[in-house]
Amino acid sequence: MTSTYDVAVIGAGFAGVTAARDLTLAGHSVVHLEARDRIGGRTFVGEAFGRQVEFGGTYAHWSQAHVWHELKRYDIGLVRRLTIEQCNWLADGTVHTGTPAEYHAVSKSLATRCLADAREWFPMPGDIHAADTTVIEKETLADRLDAMDLSPAERDVLCDVMGSLVAAPAEQGMAQFLFWTSLNGGSWETFMECAGGFPIDGGTKRLLDAINGESTAELRLSTPVTAVDDDGSAVTVTTADGQRVRARQVVLAVPLNTLADVAVTPPPPAADMIEQKHPMRTMKIWARVKGEVTPFSANAPVGKHPLNSARTEYRYEGDTLVVCFCGDATAIDPTDRGAVERALRFFVPDLEVLDVACHDWVSDPYSQGTWVHHRPGYLTQAAPLLRRPHNRIHFAGGDLAALGVGGIDGAIETGARAARDVVQALRMDA
């Protein structure tokens, strides 16, 4: 039996939930299909250590227009993390320790030098095509580091500064680092604050539930989609259990690395990007550390230590919660308390890890990776193709965002854009 709707929204991360809400508020019948048994996509507030923690995307900022608009709409604020007092960084085989000011003095000039041409390539980041990016879109982060003629210690410090965002330097396009920097006034430091400075009060689930609470879409959880077939008059969506849904328009809001698992007809543009996927295979690990330790951060270049970024986030029942990122998910077993303890003690001796928790986004079939970092050529050349309507199919998700690429802001941005495009298409099709 085939059911018919105005719109089928596929995927219930921030992009899909935003699109479903906006479309139902516009008066359209919407079926909302989600592979998981929950909404949220690559954001996930789960249980660990007897409290809730964010296993996926976490942070927001008042400079991010789309997420800030939603936070204000639902009267939700941001909260502060622990203020770091001690920085630890690995450079040329040695762990260095200092204050945040001392670490900043070592690292700022290197980051500024590396990203000095950000505004040249992206003079108006709101218009990604304001300058010719053909040349820069051929460059990887590894290419940039090689060309800078750095000492081993300087190269390590520069990778330390980029911390959790460096996973595969030979595969990550330099253009995205420059774009992020230009988007934040040419300052990498400002970008890092905006990207990872402030958790949402009550967690990402609080905002998701608020957005979803305004949607009247028919939400079907645990319903993976295997095919989306646009025959020119309508779209047939087929689920893994053989259900068929007929819709006048479709919003396909799934992670880039899972798009190849959905048979889309006619075939979508940006086929190479979809097939190659993005290279971010990062692991986020939470550690409960005994006692209220001095708030610290720790950074190491990918490939030179199991953990590439760690910092104290919260106090909890007399202990401290530390969030860790590993650029190579195979470098450490996130369930091995002892291994995580040894990795943290490399920077801060005598720490006692009481427990660890993690969600494996790399092995998760509905994510197959973490946030996006585009390969060379894809940020400005391939991703924009998927932001355009593909007949009756509209792609959405933070991986494809024009501004908030890789984050919650970008997911909301694309979900709202897709909804607007669909409403216009339905009007023309009436």
Tab-separated table of C-alpha atoms in Angstrom:
chain	number	residue	atom	x	y	z
A	1	MET	CA	0.000	0.000	0.000
A	2	THR	CA	1.356	3.452	-0.930
A	3	SER	CA	0.513	6.522	1.175
A	4	THR	CA	0.607	9.998	-0.395
A	5	TYR	CA	1.818	13.231	1.221
A	6	ASP	CA	2.786	16.705	0.111
A	7	VAL	CA	6.326	16.142	1.413
A	8	ALA	CA	8.472	13.315	2.719
A	9	VAL	CA	11.354	14.430	4.955
A	10	ILE	CA	14.090	11.830	5.329
A	11	GLY	CA	16.367	12.167	8.339
A	12	ALA	CA	15.558	13.684	11.747
A	13	GLY	CA	18.726	15.533	12.645
A	14	PHE	CA	18.522	19.298	13.065
A	15	ALA	CA	18.099	19.787	9.305
A	16	GLY	CA	15.236	17.335	8.951
A	17	VAL	CA	13.439	18.444	12.112
A	18	THR	CA	13.668	22.096	11.042
A	19	ALA	CA	12.363	21.306	7.554
A	20	ALA	CA	9.470	19.194	8.902
A	21	ARG	CA	8.429	21.921	11.339
A	22	ASP	CA	8.537	24.699	8.744
A	23	LEU	CA	6.656	22.643	6.176
A	24	THR	CA	3.855	21.641	8.538
A	25	LEU	CA	3.537	25.205	9.821
A	26	ALA	CA	3.094	26.191	6.172
A	27	GLY	CA	0.093	23.857	6.074
A	28	HIS	CA	1.521	20.889	4.179
A	29	SER	CA	1.062	17.190	4.939
A	30	VAL	CA	4.446	15.737	5.860
A	31	VAL	CA	5.709	12.267	6.663
A	32	HIS	CA	9.015	12.294	8.527
A	33	LEU	CA	11.165	9.156	8.190
A	34	GLU	CA	14.128	8.490	10.492
A	35	ALA	CA	16.399	5.430	10.526
A	36	ARG	CA	17.237	5.684	14.232
A	37	ASP	CA	14.911	5.098	17.163
A	38	ARG	CA	15.329	8.758	18.154
A	39	ILE	CA	15.584	12.196	16.602
A	40	GLY	CA	18.830	14.185	16.636
A	41	GLY	CA	21.106	12.610	14.031
A	42	ARG	CA	24.729	13.291	14.958
A	43	THR	CA	23.653	15.141	18.067
A	44	PHE	CA	22.818	12.731	20.860
A	45	VAL	CA	22.194	13.447	24.517
A	46	GLY	CA	22.736	10.118	26.253
A	47	GLU	CA	23.267	8.748	29.737
A	48	ALA	CA	26.731	8.310	31.262
A	49	PHE	CA	28.131	8.454	34.792
A	50	GLY	CA	24.601	8.876	36.158
A	51	ARG	CA	23.896	12.070	34.220
A	52	GLN	CA	23.240	13.267	30.680
A	53	VAL	CA	26.154	14.031	28.344
A	54	GLU	CA	26.439	15.092	24.720
A	55	PHE	CA	27.851	12.253	22.638
A	56	GLY	CA	27.672	14.194	19.376
A	57	GLY	CA	27.479	17.840	18.274
A	58	THR	CA	27.212	20.116	21.283
A	59	TYR	CA	28.078	23.769	20.896
A	60	ALA	CA	26.360	26.922	19.642
A	61	HIS	CA	27.188	30.634	19.578
A	62	TRP	CA	25.357	33.954	19.306
A	63	SER	CA	27.278	34.718	16.100
A	64	GLN	CA	25.620	31.736	14.376
A	65	ALA	CA	22.510	33.352	12.980
A	66	HIS	CA	20.374	30.275	12.339
A	67	VAL	CA	20.869	28.426	15.606
A	68	TRP	CA	20.729	31.684	17.580
A	69	HIS	CA	17.376	32.514	15.993
A	70	GLU	CA	16.032	29.129	17.128
A	71	LEU	CA	17.431	29.489	20.634
A	72	LYS	CA	15.763	32.879	21.014
A	73	ARG	CA	12.520	31.526	19.531
A	74	TYR	CA	12.298	28.960	22.323
A	75	ASP	CA	13.920	31.066	25.057
A	76	ILE	CA	16.893	28.733	25.451
A	77	GLY	CA	20.299	30.039	26.495
A	78	LEU	CA	23.910	28.920	26.472
A	79	VAL	CA	26.070	27.819	29.389
A	80	ARG	CA	29.755	28.109	30.176
A	81	ARG	CA	32.289	25.340	30.451
A	82	LEU	CA	35.060	25.302	33.047
A	83	THR	CA	37.616	28.059	32.474
A	84	ILE	CA	40.932	26.504	31.504
A	85	GLU	CA	43.828	27.298	33.828
A	86	GLN	CA	46.534	24.994	32.464
A	87	CYS	CA	47.409	24.153	28.843
A	88	ASN	CA	49.424	21.102	27.838
A	89	TRP	CA	50.665	20.555	24.304
A	90	LEU	CA	52.860	17.999	22.586
A	91	ALA	CA	55.575	19.417	20.317
A	92	ASP	CA	58.606	17.600	18.916
A	93	GLY	CA	58.194	14.717	21.347
A	94	THR	CA	57.956	16.859	24.485
A	95	VAL	CA	54.917	17.826	26.527
A	96	HIS	CA	54.900	21.540	27.301
A	97	THR	CA	52.831	23.075	30.083
A	98	GLY	CA	51.812	26.672	30.570
A	99	THR	CA	48.996	29.097	31.125
A	100	PRO	CA	46.480	29.829	28.362
A	101	ALA	CA	48.310	33.111	27.737
A	102	GLU	CA	51.623	31.286	27.354
A	103	TYR	CA	50.121	28.748	24.953
A	104	HIS	CA	48.515	31.569	22.995
A	105	ALA	CA	51.879	33.334	22.706
A	106	VAL	CA	53.410	30.183	21.206
A	107	SER	CA	50.577	29.326	18.875
A	108	LYS	CA	48.965	32.549	17.647
A	109	SER	CA	51.714	33.622	15.241
A	110	LEU	CA	51.775	30.177	13.610
A	111	ALA	CA	48.000	30.072	13.139
A	112	THR	CA	47.997	33.623	11.809
A	113	ARG	CA	50.743	32.779	9.318
A	114	CYS	CA	49.019	29.589	8.178
A	115	LEU	CA	45.673	31.303	7.621
A	116	ALA	CA	46.843	34.753	6.528
A	117	ASP	CA	45.254	34.434	3.064
A	118	ALA	CA	41.775	33.517	4.335
A	119	ARG	CA	40.168	36.825	3.344
A	120	GLU	CA	41.956	36.767	0.009
A	121	TRP	CA	40.290	33.508	-1.000
A	122	PHE	CA	36.987	34.259	0.747
A	123	PRO	CA	36.600	38.059	0.791
A	124	MET	CA	32.842	37.709	1.264
A	125	PRO	CA	32.258	34.322	2.927
A	126	GLY	CA	28.514	34.831	2.683
A	127	ASP	CA	29.025	34.441	-1.063
A	128	ILE	CA	31.365	31.502	-1.468
A	129	HIS	CA	31.845	32.313	-5.158
A	130	ALA	CA	32.893	35.945	-4.625
A	131	ALA	CA	36.451	34.977	-5.645
A	132	ASP	CA	37.956	32.279	-7.848
A	133	THR	CA	38.800	29.333	-5.549
A	134	THR	CA	40.062	26.990	-8.264
A	135	VAL	CA	43.671	27.102	-7.056
A	136	ILE	CA	43.054	26.899	-3.310
A	137	GLU	CA	40.583	24.048	-3.797
A	138	LYS	CA	43.480	21.849	-4.940
A	139	GLU	CA	45.388	22.281	-1.677
A	140	THR	CA	45.256	20.006	1.358
A	141	LEU	CA	46.204	20.900	4.903
A	142	ALA	CA	49.308	18.725	4.485
A	143	ASP	CA	50.285	20.731	1.387
A	144	ARG	CA	50.005	23.975	3.367
A	145	LEU	CA	52.061	22.641	6.271
A	146	ASP	CA	54.765	21.369	3.909
A	147	ALA	CA	54.976	24.726	2.114
A	148	MET	CA	55.410	26.695	5.350
A	149	ASP	CA	58.917	25.285	6.012
A	150	LEU	CA	58.187	24.703	9.691
A	151	SER	CA	60.425	23.133	12.279
A	152	PRO	CA	59.095	19.851	13.714
A	153	ALA	CA	58.053	21.677	16.886
A	154	GLU	CA	56.294	24.460	14.967
A	155	ARG	CA	54.426	21.980	12.803
A	156	ASP	CA	53.252	20.104	15.880
A	157	VAL	CA	52.111	23.291	17.623
A	158	LEU	CA	50.137	24.364	14.549
A	159	CYS	CA	48.375	20.987	14.433
A	160	ASP	CA	47.806	21.279	18.183
A	161	VAL	CA	46.038	24.624	17.664
A	162	MET	CA	43.632	23.027	15.205
A	163	GLY	CA	43.166	20.199	17.690
A	164	SER	CA	40.060	18.098	17.224
A	165	LEU	CA	39.485	19.417	13.677
A	166	VAL	CA	42.545	17.697	12.214
A	167	ALA	CA	42.027	14.034	11.385
A	168	ALA	CA	43.536	13.425	7.943
A	169	PRO	CA	45.777	16.328	6.834
A	170	ALA	CA	46.475	14.755	3.429
A	171	GLU	CA	42.736	14.502	2.705
A	172	GLN	CA	41.288	17.621	4.329
A	173	GLY	CA	40.913	20.563	1.967
A	174	MET	CA	42.746	23.711	3.030
A	175	ALA	CA	39.875	25.772	1.634
A	176	GLN	CA	37.565	24.820	4.505
A	177	PHE	CA	40.056	25.976	7.150
A	178	LEU	CA	40.386	29.287	5.304
A	179	PHE	CA	36.632	29.614	4.850
A	180	TRP	CA	35.963	29.049	8.549
A	181	THR	CA	38.627	31.658	9.389
A	182	SER	CA	37.268	34.255	6.966
A	183	LEU	CA	33.749	33.668	8.242
A	184	ASN	CA	35.023	34.744	11.663
A	185	GLY	CA	36.724	37.976	10.652
A	186	GLY	CA	39.984	36.312	9.672
A	187	SER	CA	40.612	34.953	13.177
A	188	TRP	CA	41.084	31.236	13.851
A	189	GLU	CA	40.833	31.933	17.577
A	190	THR	CA	37.392	33.480	17.097
A	191	PHE	CA	36.291	30.555	14.954
A	192	MET	CA	37.316	28.092	17.661
A	193	GLU	CA	35.309	30.000	20.262
A	194	CYS	CA	32.257	30.048	18.009
A	195	ALA	CA	32.601	26.389	17.033
A	196	GLY	CA	33.290	24.965	20.472
A	197	GLY	CA	32.799	27.482	23.211
A	198	PHE	CA	29.283	27.248	24.606
A	199	PRO	CA	26.975	24.253	25.178
A	200	ILE	CA	23.213	24.727	24.914
A	201	ASP	CA	21.453	25.075	28.257
A	202	GLY	CA	19.666	21.763	28.721
A	203	GLY	CA	21.558	20.174	25.838
A	204	THR	CA	20.920	19.826	22.137
A	205	LYS	CA	17.937	17.599	22.886
A	206	ARG	CA	16.143	20.511	24.536
A	207	LEU	CA	16.352	22.568	21.339
A	208	LEU	CA	15.504	19.590	19.136
A	209	ASP	CA	12.439	18.760	21.200
A	210	ALA	CA	11.310	22.389	21.020
A	211	ILE	CA	11.607	22.491	17.220
A	212	ASN	CA	10.026	19.061	16.814
A	213	GLY	CA	7.267	20.027	19.229
A	214	GLU	CA	5.935	22.527	16.699
A	215	SER	CA	5.910	19.966	13.900
A	216	THR	CA	2.744	18.048	13.116
A	217	ALA	CA	4.519	15.710	10.696
A	218	GLU	CA	3.827	11.990	10.924
A	219	LEU	CA	7.119	10.888	12.484
A	220	ARG	CA	8.189	7.294	11.800
A	221	LEU	CA	11.273	6.244	13.757
A	222	SER	CA	13.351	3.109	13.069
A	223	THR	CA	12.506	3.492	9.382
A	224	PRO	CA	15.645	3.511	7.196
A	225	VAL	CA	15.133	4.639	3.602
A	226	THR	CA	16.775	2.703	0.785
A	227	ALA	CA	15.507	4.441	-2.354
A	228	VAL	CA	14.117	7.781	-3.537
A	229	ASP	CA	12.682	7.692	-7.050
A	230	ASP	CA	11.499	10.882	-8.764
A	231	ASP	CA	9.445	9.903	-11.822
A	232	GLY	CA	8.735	13.474	-12.851
A	233	SER	CA	5.219	13.671	-11.441
A	234	ALA	CA	5.924	12.653	-7.829
A	235	VAL	CA	8.533	10.867	-5.717
A	236	THR	CA	8.358	7.326	-4.373
A	237	VAL	CA	10.291	6.677	-1.171
A	238	THR	CA	11.054	3.029	-0.348
A	239	THR	CA	12.033	1.945	3.163
A	240	ALA	CA	14.177	-0.990	4.244
A	241	ASP	CA	11.103	-2.986	5.280
A	242	GLY	CA	9.407	-2.466	1.917
A	243	GLN	CA	7.076	0.412	2.775
A	244	ARG	CA	6.411	2.804	-0.091
A	245	VAL	CA	5.533	6.442	0.421
A	246	ARG	CA	4.447	8.757	-2.352
A	247	ALA	CA	5.152	12.493	-2.032
A	248	ARG	CA	5.008	15.543	-4.250
A	249	GLN	CA	8.386	16.728	-2.929
A	250	VAL	CA	11.155	15.183	-0.807
A	251	VAL	CA	13.719	16.643	1.594
A	252	LEU	CA	16.664	14.254	1.892
A	253	ALA	CA	18.518	15.279	5.060
A	254	VAL	CA	20.986	12.495	5.825
A	255	PRO	CA	24.763	12.724	6.442
A	256	LEU	CA	26.992	12.973	3.369
A	257	ASN	CA	28.715	9.697	4.227
A	258	THR	CA	25.402	7.816	4.092
A	259	LEU	CA	24.027	9.341	0.889
A	260	ALA	CA	25.544	6.556	-1.215
A	261	ASP	CA	23.357	4.053	0.687
A	262	VAL	CA	20.200	5.662	-0.716
A	263	ALA	CA	19.448	4.872	-4.361
A	264	VAL	CA	18.407	8.265	-5.735
A	265	THR	CA	16.756	8.453	-9.175
A	266	PRO	CA	17.630	10.395	-11.219
A	267	PRO	CA	21.222	10.224	-9.903
A	268	PRO	CA	22.187	13.329	-7.918
A	269	PRO	CA	24.983	15.719	-8.884
A	270	ALA	CA	28.311	15.725	-7.012
A	271	ALA	CA	28.604	11.970	-7.541
A	272	ASP	CA	32.340	11.904	-6.768
A	273	MET	CA	31.846	13.645	-3.424
A	274	ILE	CA	29.051	11.254	-2.488
A	275	GLU	CA	31.096	8.211	-3.464
A	276	GLN	CA	34.361	9.296	-1.813
A	277	LYS	CA	32.664	10.556	1.361
A	278	HIS	CA	34.408	12.945	3.726
A	279	PRO	CA	37.476	11.872	5.740
A	280	MET	CA	36.457	12.774	9.305
A	281	ARG	CA	36.603	9.581	11.382
A	282	THR	CA	36.877	11.216	14.772
A	283	MET	CA	36.110	9.691	18.158
A	284	LYS	CA	34.616	11.727	21.009
A	285	ILE	CA	35.252	10.193	24.419
A	286	TRP	CA	34.001	11.296	27.813
A	287	ALA	CA	36.084	10.514	30.899
A	288	ARG	CA	35.038	10.906	34.492
A	289	VAL	CA	38.167	11.910	36.415
A	290	LYS	CA	38.387	11.554	40.182
A	291	GLY	CA	38.259	14.802	42.117
A	292	GLU	CA	38.003	18.422	41.108
A	293	VAL	CA	41.244	18.647	39.159
A	294	THR	CA	42.739	21.905	37.894
A	295	PRO	CA	40.876	22.759	34.668
A	296	PHE	CA	43.189	21.837	31.805
A	297	SER	CA	43.414	21.391	28.072
A	298	ALA	CA	45.692	19.000	26.195
A	299	ASN	CA	46.557	18.891	22.501
A	300	ALA	CA	48.645	16.631	20.287
A	301	PRO	CA	49.078	16.216	16.520
A	302	VAL	CA	47.091	13.397	14.935
A	303	GLY	CA	49.204	10.279	14.618
A	304	LYS	CA	51.520	11.216	17.488
A	305	HIS	CA	49.215	10.475	20.414
A	306	PRO	CA	45.927	8.580	20.791
A	307	LEU	CA	44.120	11.730	21.954
A	308	ASN	CA	44.454	14.883	19.889
A	309	SER	CA	42.376	17.148	22.086
A	310	ALA	CA	41.100	16.970	25.646
A	311	ARG	CA	39.703	19.493	28.093
A	312	THR	CA	37.823	19.651	31.343
A	313	GLU	CA	34.156	20.510	30.778
A	314	TYR	CA	32.153	20.165	33.997
A	315	ARG	CA	32.249	19.334	37.687
A	316	TYR	CA	30.003	16.476	38.728
A	317	GLU	CA	29.459	15.090	42.237
A	318	GLY	CA	32.965	16.049	43.332
A	319	ASP	CA	34.609	14.732	40.165
A	320	THR	CA	35.519	16.265	36.791
A	321	LEU	CA	34.205	15.370	33.347
A	322	VAL	CA	36.781	15.566	30.562
A	323	VAL	CA	35.853	15.518	26.863
A	324	CYS	CA	38.447	13.999	24.536
A	325	PHE	CA	38.746	13.862	20.745
A	326	CYS	CA	40.761	11.356	18.760
A	327	GLY	CA	41.295	12.182	15.084
A	328	ASP	CA	41.900	8.529	14.257
A	329	ALA	CA	39.133	6.417	15.743
A	330	THR	CA	41.345	3.313	15.553
A	331	ALA	CA	44.055	4.824	17.774
A	332	ILE	CA	42.353	4.006	21.074
A	333	ASP	CA	39.627	1.773	22.426
A	334	PRO	CA	37.101	4.255	23.845
A	335	THR	CA	35.661	1.589	26.153
A	336	ASP	CA	39.067	0.843	27.747
A	337	ARG	CA	39.195	2.959	30.895
A	338	GLY	CA	42.850	2.130	31.457
A	339	ALA	CA	43.867	3.144	27.929
A	340	VAL	CA	42.092	6.494	28.250
A	341	GLU	CA	43.664	7.019	31.667
A	342	ARG	CA	47.168	6.353	30.279
A	343	ALA	CA	46.556	8.721	27.384
A	344	LEU	CA	45.445	11.535	29.707
A	345	ARG	CA	48.269	10.890	32.181
A	346	PHE	CA	50.717	11.524	29.340
A	347	PHE	CA	49.712	15.183	29.719
A	348	VAL	CA	48.555	15.350	33.343
A	349	PRO	CA	50.236	12.719	35.545
A	350	ASP	CA	48.336	11.070	38.383
A	351	LEU	CA	44.861	11.604	36.916
A	352	GLU	CA	42.550	8.779	37.894
A	353	VAL	CA	39.901	7.930	35.310
A	354	LEU	CA	36.898	6.357	37.015
A	355	ASP	CA	34.792	5.647	33.938
A	356	VAL	CA	34.554	6.352	30.204
A	357	ALA	CA	31.717	6.674	27.688
A	358	CYS	CA	31.479	7.086	23.936
A	359	HIS	CA	29.260	6.665	20.893
A	360	ASP	CA	31.074	5.259	17.846
A	361	TRP	CA	29.941	7.521	15.010
A	362	VAL	CA	32.365	5.915	12.568
A	363	SER	CA	30.851	2.431	12.849
A	364	ASP	CA	27.326	3.798	13.166
A	365	PRO	CA	25.657	2.920	9.826
A	366	TYR	CA	23.555	6.068	9.927
A	367	SER	CA	26.502	8.461	10.232
A	368	GLN	CA	29.697	6.652	9.090
A	369	GLY	CA	31.771	9.543	10.385
A	370	THR	CA	31.503	12.748	12.357
A	371	TRP	CA	31.197	16.365	11.176
A	372	VAL	CA	32.181	17.094	7.602
A	373	HIS	CA	35.511	18.344	6.353
A	374	HIS	CA	35.423	18.496	2.590
A	375	ARG	CA	38.117	17.026	0.431
A	376	PRO	CA	39.847	19.408	-2.017
A	377	GLY	CA	37.432	20.718	-4.630
A	378	TYR	CA	34.240	19.849	-2.851
A	379	LEU	CA	33.602	22.848	-0.563
A	380	THR	CA	33.021	25.383	-3.340
A	381	GLN	CA	32.528	23.169	-6.384
A	382	ALA	CA	30.584	20.028	-5.439
A	383	ALA	CA	28.635	20.872	-2.275
A	384	PRO	CA	26.855	23.868	-3.878
A	385	LEU	CA	25.385	21.509	-6.497
A	386	LEU	CA	23.513	19.652	-3.754
A	387	ARG	CA	22.124	22.887	-2.340
A	388	ARG	CA	20.049	23.335	-5.494
A	389	PRO	CA	16.721	21.538	-5.980
A	390	HIS	CA	17.232	18.245	-7.816
A	391	ASN	CA	13.898	18.128	-9.595
A	392	ARG	CA	11.533	17.195	-6.731
A	393	ILE	CA	14.338	16.211	-4.339
A	394	HIS	CA	15.942	18.759	-2.002
A	395	PHE	CA	19.127	17.895	-0.102
A	396	ALA	CA	19.815	19.279	3.375
A	397	GLY	CA	22.221	18.799	6.273
A	398	GLY	CA	25.135	20.541	7.947
A	399	ASP	CA	27.533	18.712	5.619
A	400	LEU	CA	26.127	20.710	2.688
A	401	ALA	CA	25.694	24.103	4.364
A	402	ALA	CA	26.788	27.305	2.675
A	403	LEU	CA	27.802	29.035	5.927
A	404	GLY	CA	27.618	26.771	8.965
A	405	VAL	CA	29.337	23.876	7.231
A	406	GLY	CA	29.849	20.959	9.593
A	407	GLY	CA	27.749	22.222	12.487
A	408	ILE	CA	24.300	22.570	14.035
A	409	ASP	CA	23.942	26.075	12.604
A	410	GLY	CA	24.516	24.732	9.108
A	411	ALA	CA	22.010	21.940	9.606
A	412	ILE	CA	19.298	24.418	10.623
A	413	GLU	CA	20.343	26.710	7.765
A	414	THR	CA	19.862	23.996	5.141
A	415	GLY	CA	16.675	22.580	6.669
A	416	ALA	CA	15.044	26.006	6.564
A	417	ARG	CA	16.302	26.619	3.027
A	418	ALA	CA	14.991	23.273	1.800
A	419	ALA	CA	11.585	23.993	3.343
A	420	ARG	CA	11.404	27.355	1.572
A	421	ASP	CA	12.330	25.747	-1.750
A	422	VAL	CA	9.708	23.040	-1.266
A	423	VAL	CA	6.960	25.528	-0.387
A	424	GLN	CA	7.734	27.481	-3.535
A	425	ALA	CA	7.790	24.314	-5.648
A	426	LEU	CA	4.436	23.165	-4.237
A	427	ARG	CA	2.893	26.532	-5.043
A	428	MET	CA	4.105	26.295	-8.641
A	429	ASP	CA	2.895	22.684	-8.834
A	430	ALA	CA	-0.593	23.489	-7.522
